[in-house]
């Protein structure tokens, strides 16, 4: 019996039990991670699981049931249970739920992979982390840490509308950090970001990071930060590096444009959204330099796929065009409720979880300048990069971020290093103040986006380049 046969049996059982629509996902995932500290391997984790999750729609209510068994009998039982849960839920009156049409999609998709990351010898992977963390420790890090993670996921999707899709998505990434402890002060520098860099790629991504080449530098910079002057307080011109801007996009744009948050269906992990659907197409979100896209088709980016977990084909869409809010992240049901004609942003983190609206690759299109040109054009400001902390309110509106490092910018030149840099603002005011944008864009991967209850971990991508913002409050304490 093939995985498609299992999924088809589950869908048919749900229909037989009264569902007007049903779909089923068989998923098989292998996971591996390794971490090292101060030149020694600390932990190796290897895991593998498989199962089937079934959705059934009865009236305007969903039912979901999942089992870790891929037999015909287990699949049929799961389909029946999903329909019965939906039937019970439908006894509570609610608004009508339809699904925007996608057509019965058939297809196969696989992410690009030159070197299978799970086939690389464990000894070689360990040597990479041991070498980098040992070197960082020798150059002054009190705590030198490194880690890689690998996911290899296969999915088979069938629906009562004729979908029949299989996908294989291989993801991996790695990073290192150096922490130093001073007199009442702890500082940290990371490479290439505080959580590493991740993508839908093979081991070639981790090779390209060249962790060992940056191990000594981050340790020395972390130690230099111990005695660097504090970030001053006040309003100034702020230049953000691409890694920090990626998280700014994630928190103050990506989550805010999730349609289930806008509709009030979802509020876990920092609430709903400040956006009002009545303003879609007219709201001024940012300056005319602000062009945000939703694009799961970017090769190698962590939020890429061929079809989402409702079978909608991946497609690029505008979220903000020349500063105006024009699009949302949507599922087939939320889009229908909102009167929109597109979906394509629904995923779950495993076979046992109900799919929900998730970010794909939500990124800022690059601008015409280089980072050096932005610095050259700045008389007085601060450059900050690599996230250290974040906080945002339950409407995704007011925010405060801390970065690992800052530098003074005076008369067009980068000056002294500054410690504990922070900045704060209100989303639309902040984005409207963006007046220069670099073309040096990188699709940063976020492998730990939390959402839902029970909580799910999403993998997202955020193309971002360094940018400049005016009149930003920095140096916030407490």
mmCIF file of N, CA, C and O in Angstrom, residues 281-328:
data_model
loop_
_atom_site.group_PDB
_atom_site.id
_atom_site.type_symbol
_atom_site.label_atom_id
_atom_site.label_comp_id
_atom_site.label_asym_id
_atom_site.label_seq_id
_atom_site.Cartn_x
_atom_site.Cartn_y
_atom_site.Cartn_z
ATOM 1 N N UNK A 281 -5.154 47.714 0.657
ATOM 2 C CA UNK A 281 -5.095 48.420 -0.614
ATOM 3 C C UNK A 281 -4.937 49.914 -0.481
ATOM 4 O O UNK A 281 -4.585 50.587 -1.466
ATOM 5 N N UNK A 282 -5.158 50.455 0.719
ATOM 6 C CA UNK A 282 -5.059 51.909 0.879
ATOM 7 C C UNK A 282 -4.116 52.335 2.006
ATOM 8 O O UNK A 282 -3.600 53.455 1.990
ATOM 9 N N UNK A 283 -3.860 51.468 2.993
ATOM 10 C CA UNK A 283 -3.076 51.868 4.162
ATOM 11 C C UNK A 283 -1.620 52.133 3.796
ATOM 12 O O UNK A 283 -0.984 51.318 3.130
ATOM 13 N N UNK A 284 -1.080 53.266 4.248
ATOM 14 C CA UNK A 284 0.331 53.579 4.083
ATOM 15 C C UNK A 284 1.108 52.890 5.196
ATOM 16 O O UNK A 284 1.122 53.325 6.326
ATOM 17 N N UNK A 285 1.781 51.771 4.878
ATOM 18 C CA UNK A 285 2.514 50.966 5.861
ATOM 19 C C UNK A 285 3.907 51.505 6.080
ATOM 20 O O UNK A 285 4.455 51.450 7.182
ATOM 21 N N UNK A 286 4.535 52.009 4.992
ATOM 22 C CA UNK A 286 5.910 52.485 5.101
ATOM 23 C C UNK A 286 6.229 53.467 3.997
ATOM 24 O O UNK A 286 5.342 53.933 3.264
ATOM 25 N N UNK A 287 7.533 53.778 3.879
ATOM 26 C CA UNK A 287 7.954 54.707 2.836
ATOM 27 C C UNK A 287 7.842 54.035 1.462
ATOM 28 O O UNK A 287 7.632 52.827 1.355
ATOM 29 N N UNK A 288 8.020 54.812 0.401
ATOM 30 C CA UNK A 288 7.902 54.256 -0.956
ATOM 31 C C UNK A 288 9.017 53.257 -1.268
ATOM 32 O O UNK A 288 8.930 52.514 -2.238
ATOM 33 N N UNK A 289 10.057 53.218 -0.434
ATOM 34 C CA UNK A 289 11.119 52.221 -0.612
ATOM 35 C C UNK A 289 10.695 50.844 -0.128
ATOM 36 O O UNK A 289 11.366 49.857 -0.401
ATOM 37 N N UNK A 290 9.581 50.778 0.610
ATOM 38 C CA UNK A 290 9.166 49.528 1.254
ATOM 39 C C UNK A 290 8.349 48.673 0.288
ATOM 40 O O UNK A 290 7.188 48.952 0.005
ATOM 41 N N UNK A 291 8.974 47.613 -0.204
ATOM 42 C CA UNK A 291 8.297 46.626 -1.054
ATOM 43 C C UNK A 291 8.499 45.253 -0.425
ATOM 44 O O UNK A 291 9.604 44.691 -0.488
ATOM 45 N N UNK A 292 7.457 44.727 0.197
ATOM 46 C CA UNK A 292 7.520 43.439 0.884
ATOM 47 C C UNK A 292 6.794 42.394 0.043
ATOM 48 O O UNK A 292 5.652 42.609 -0.381
ATOM 49 N N UNK A 293 7.451 41.268 -0.199
ATOM 50 C CA UNK A 293 6.820 40.191 -0.961
ATOM 51 C C UNK A 293 6.652 38.934 -0.111
ATOM 52 O O UNK A 293 7.392 38.701 0.843
ATOM 53 N N UNK A 294 5.659 38.142 -0.492
ATOM 54 C CA UNK A 294 5.432 36.795 0.056
ATOM 55 C C UNK A 294 5.809 35.843 -1.065
ATOM 56 O O UNK A 294 5.108 35.757 -2.077
ATOM 57 N N UNK A 295 6.941 35.130 -0.912
ATOM 58 C CA UNK A 295 7.441 34.397 -2.063
ATOM 59 C C UNK A 295 8.034 33.041 -1.676
ATOM 60 O O UNK A 295 9.238 32.936 -1.408
ATOM 61 N N UNK A 296 7.214 31.975 -1.675
ATOM 62 C CA UNK A 296 7.747 30.646 -1.344
ATOM 63 C C UNK A 296 8.494 29.989 -2.491
ATOM 64 O O UNK A 296 8.863 28.817 -2.379
ATOM 65 N N UNK A 297 8.725 30.716 -3.593
ATOM 66 C CA UNK A 297 9.424 30.130 -4.748
ATOM 67 C C UNK A 297 10.911 30.460 -4.763
ATOM 68 O O UNK A 297 11.615 30.059 -5.694
ATOM 69 N N UNK A 298 11.439 31.170 -3.776
ATOM 70 C CA UNK A 298 12.850 31.575 -3.782
ATOM 71 C C UNK A 298 13.735 30.344 -3.587
ATOM 72 O O UNK A 298 13.657 29.680 -2.546
ATOM 73 N N UNK A 299 14.592 30.007 -4.547
ATOM 74 C CA UNK A 299 15.447 28.822 -4.399
ATOM 75 C C UNK A 299 16.346 28.928 -3.159
ATOM 76 O O UNK A 299 17.022 29.931 -2.947
ATOM 77 N N UNK A 300 16.315 27.904 -2.333
ATOM 78 C CA UNK A 300 17.217 27.834 -1.185
ATOM 79 C C UNK A 300 16.748 28.536 0.066
ATOM 80 O O UNK A 300 17.311 28.324 1.145
ATOM 81 N N UNK A 301 15.732 29.401 -0.002
ATOM 82 C CA UNK A 301 15.270 30.106 1.188
ATOM 83 C C UNK A 301 14.482 29.144 2.088
ATOM 84 O O UNK A 301 13.850 28.202 1.609
ATOM 85 N N UNK A 302 14.508 29.407 3.394
ATOM 86 C CA UNK A 302 13.955 28.435 4.345
ATOM 87 C C UNK A 302 12.438 28.317 4.263
ATOM 88 O O UNK A 302 11.878 27.289 4.647
ATOM 89 N N UNK A 303 11.760 29.347 3.751
ATOM 90 C CA UNK A 303 10.304 29.280 3.659
ATOM 91 C C UNK A 303 9.810 28.839 2.286
ATOM 92 O O UNK A 303 8.682 29.153 1.914
ATOM 93 N N UNK A 304 10.617 28.096 1.541
ATOM 94 C CA UNK A 304 10.247 27.693 0.181
ATOM 95 C C UNK A 304 9.620 26.304 0.150
ATOM 96 O O UNK A 304 9.984 25.425 0.928
ATOM 97 N N UNK A 305 8.683 26.119 -0.777
ATOM 98 C CA UNK A 305 8.040 24.822 -0.995
ATOM 99 C C UNK A 305 7.381 24.836 -2.373
ATOM 100 O O UNK A 305 7.321 25.890 -3.025
ATOM 101 N N UNK A 306 6.893 23.684 -2.807
ATOM 102 C CA UNK A 306 6.188 23.613 -4.085
ATOM 103 C C UNK A 306 4.694 23.837 -3.924
ATOM 104 O O UNK A 306 4.044 24.440 -4.781
ATOM 105 N N UNK A 307 4.141 23.308 -2.827
ATOM 106 C CA UNK A 307 2.715 23.438 -2.499
ATOM 107 C C UNK A 307 2.616 23.595 -0.990
ATOM 108 O O UNK A 307 3.391 22.992 -0.233
ATOM 109 N N UNK A 308 1.639 24.389 -0.525
ATOM 110 C CA UNK A 308 1.463 24.478 0.918
ATOM 111 C C UNK A 308 0.686 23.247 1.407
ATOM 112 O O UNK A 308 0.376 22.341 0.621
ATOM 113 N N UNK A 309 0.368 23.190 2.694
ATOM 114 C CA UNK A 309 -0.255 21.984 3.260
ATOM 115 C C UNK A 309 -1.762 21.920 3.018
ATOM 116 O O UNK A 309 -2.457 21.089 3.613
ATOM 117 N N UNK A 310 -2.286 22.785 2.140
ATOM 118 C CA UNK A 310 -3.646 22.661 1.617
ATOM 119 C C UNK A 310 -3.619 22.331 0.127
ATOM 120 O O UNK A 310 -4.667 22.332 -0.522
ATOM 121 N N UNK A 311 -2.415 22.124 -0.425
ATOM 122 C CA UNK A 311 -2.297 21.795 -1.844
ATOM 123 C C UNK A 311 -2.291 22.987 -2.773
ATOM 124 O O UNK A 311 -2.368 22.821 -3.992
ATOM 125 N N UNK A 312 -2.181 24.209 -2.245
ATOM 126 C CA UNK A 312 -2.134 25.399 -3.093
ATOM 127 C C UNK A 312 -0.726 25.571 -3.655
ATOM 128 O O UNK A 312 0.245 25.563 -2.886
ATOM 129 N N UNK A 313 -0.580 25.720 -4.970
ATOM 130 C CA UNK A 313 0.761 25.873 -5.551
ATOM 131 C C UNK A 313 1.461 27.133 -5.047
ATOM 132 O O UNK A 313 0.822 28.173 -4.833
ATOM 133 N N UNK A 314 2.776 27.048 -4.840
ATOM 134 C CA UNK A 314 3.562 28.206 -4.398
ATOM 135 C C UNK A 314 3.499 29.306 -5.446
ATOM 136 O O UNK A 314 3.591 29.041 -6.651
ATOM 137 N N UNK A 315 3.335 30.550 -4.981
ATOM 138 C CA UNK A 315 3.277 31.690 -5.898
ATOM 139 C C UNK A 315 3.748 32.944 -5.169
ATOM 140 O O UNK A 315 3.548 33.086 -3.967
ATOM 141 N N UNK A 316 4.384 33.830 -5.913
ATOM 142 C CA UNK A 316 4.860 35.096 -5.343
ATOM 143 C C UNK A 316 3.724 36.116 -5.351
ATOM 144 O O UNK A 316 3.003 36.254 -6.344
ATOM 145 N N UNK A 317 3.585 36.844 -4.223
ATOM 146 C CA UNK A 317 2.560 37.884 -4.111
ATOM 147 C C UNK A 317 3.153 39.093 -3.392
ATOM 148 O O UNK A 317 4.087 38.964 -2.614
ATOM 149 N N UNK A 318 2.567 40.259 -3.653
ATOM 150 C CA UNK A 318 2.945 41.472 -2.937
ATOM 151 C C UNK A 318 2.207 41.547 -1.609
ATOM 152 O O UNK A 318 1.001 41.268 -1.548
ATOM 153 N N UNK A 319 2.918 41.955 -0.568
ATOM 154 C CA UNK A 319 2.287 42.275 0.710
ATOM 155 C C UNK A 319 2.258 43.786 0.922
ATOM 156 O O UNK A 319 1.262 44.341 1.406
ATOM 157 N N UNK A 320 3.365 44.453 0.557
ATOM 158 C CA UNK A 320 3.443 45.922 0.609
ATOM 159 C C UNK A 320 4.120 46.366 -0.686
ATOM 160 O O UNK A 320 5.175 45.852 -1.049
ATOM 161 N N UNK A 321 3.497 47.273 -1.407
ATOM 162 C CA UNK A 321 4.067 47.759 -2.665
ATOM 163 C C UNK A 321 4.189 49.269 -2.599
ATOM 164 O O UNK A 321 3.207 49.973 -2.387
ATOM 165 N N UNK A 322 5.432 49.756 -2.726
ATOM 166 C CA UNK A 322 5.755 51.191 -2.625
ATOM 167 C C UNK A 322 5.146 51.793 -1.365
ATOM 168 O O UNK A 322 4.602 52.896 -1.367
ATOM 169 N N UNK A 323 5.214 51.025 -0.275
ATOM 170 C CA UNK A 323 4.779 51.509 1.029
ATOM 171 C C UNK A 323 3.315 51.275 1.333
ATOM 172 O O UNK A 323 2.872 51.526 2.451
ATOM 173 N N UNK A 324 2.539 50.785 0.370
ATOM 174 C CA UNK A 324 1.098 50.593 0.578
ATOM 175 C C UNK A 324 0.808 49.120 0.843
ATOM 176 O O UNK A 324 1.273 48.235 0.120
ATOM 177 N N UNK A 325 -0.014 48.843 1.877
ATOM 178 C CA UNK A 325 -0.366 47.469 2.249
ATOM 179 C C UNK A 325 -1.338 46.889 1.232
ATOM 180 O O UNK A 325 -2.432 47.408 1.044
ATOM 181 N N UNK A 326 -0.946 45.772 0.563
ATOM 182 C CA UNK A 326 -1.767 45.233 -0.521
ATOM 183 C C UNK A 326 -2.021 43.729 -0.422
ATOM 184 O O UNK A 326 -2.769 43.183 -1.246
ATOM 185 N N UNK A 327 -1.425 43.024 0.552
ATOM 186 C CA UNK A 327 -1.619 41.578 0.568
ATOM 187 C C UNK A 327 -1.423 40.962 1.929
ATOM 188 O O UNK A 327 -0.853 41.575 2.830
ATOM 189 N N UNK A 328 -1.931 39.735 2.095
ATOM 190 C CA UNK A 328 -1.862 39.025 3.370
ATOM 191 C C UNK A 328 -1.387 37.596 3.143
ATOM 192 O O UNK A 328 -1.394 37.079 2.014
#
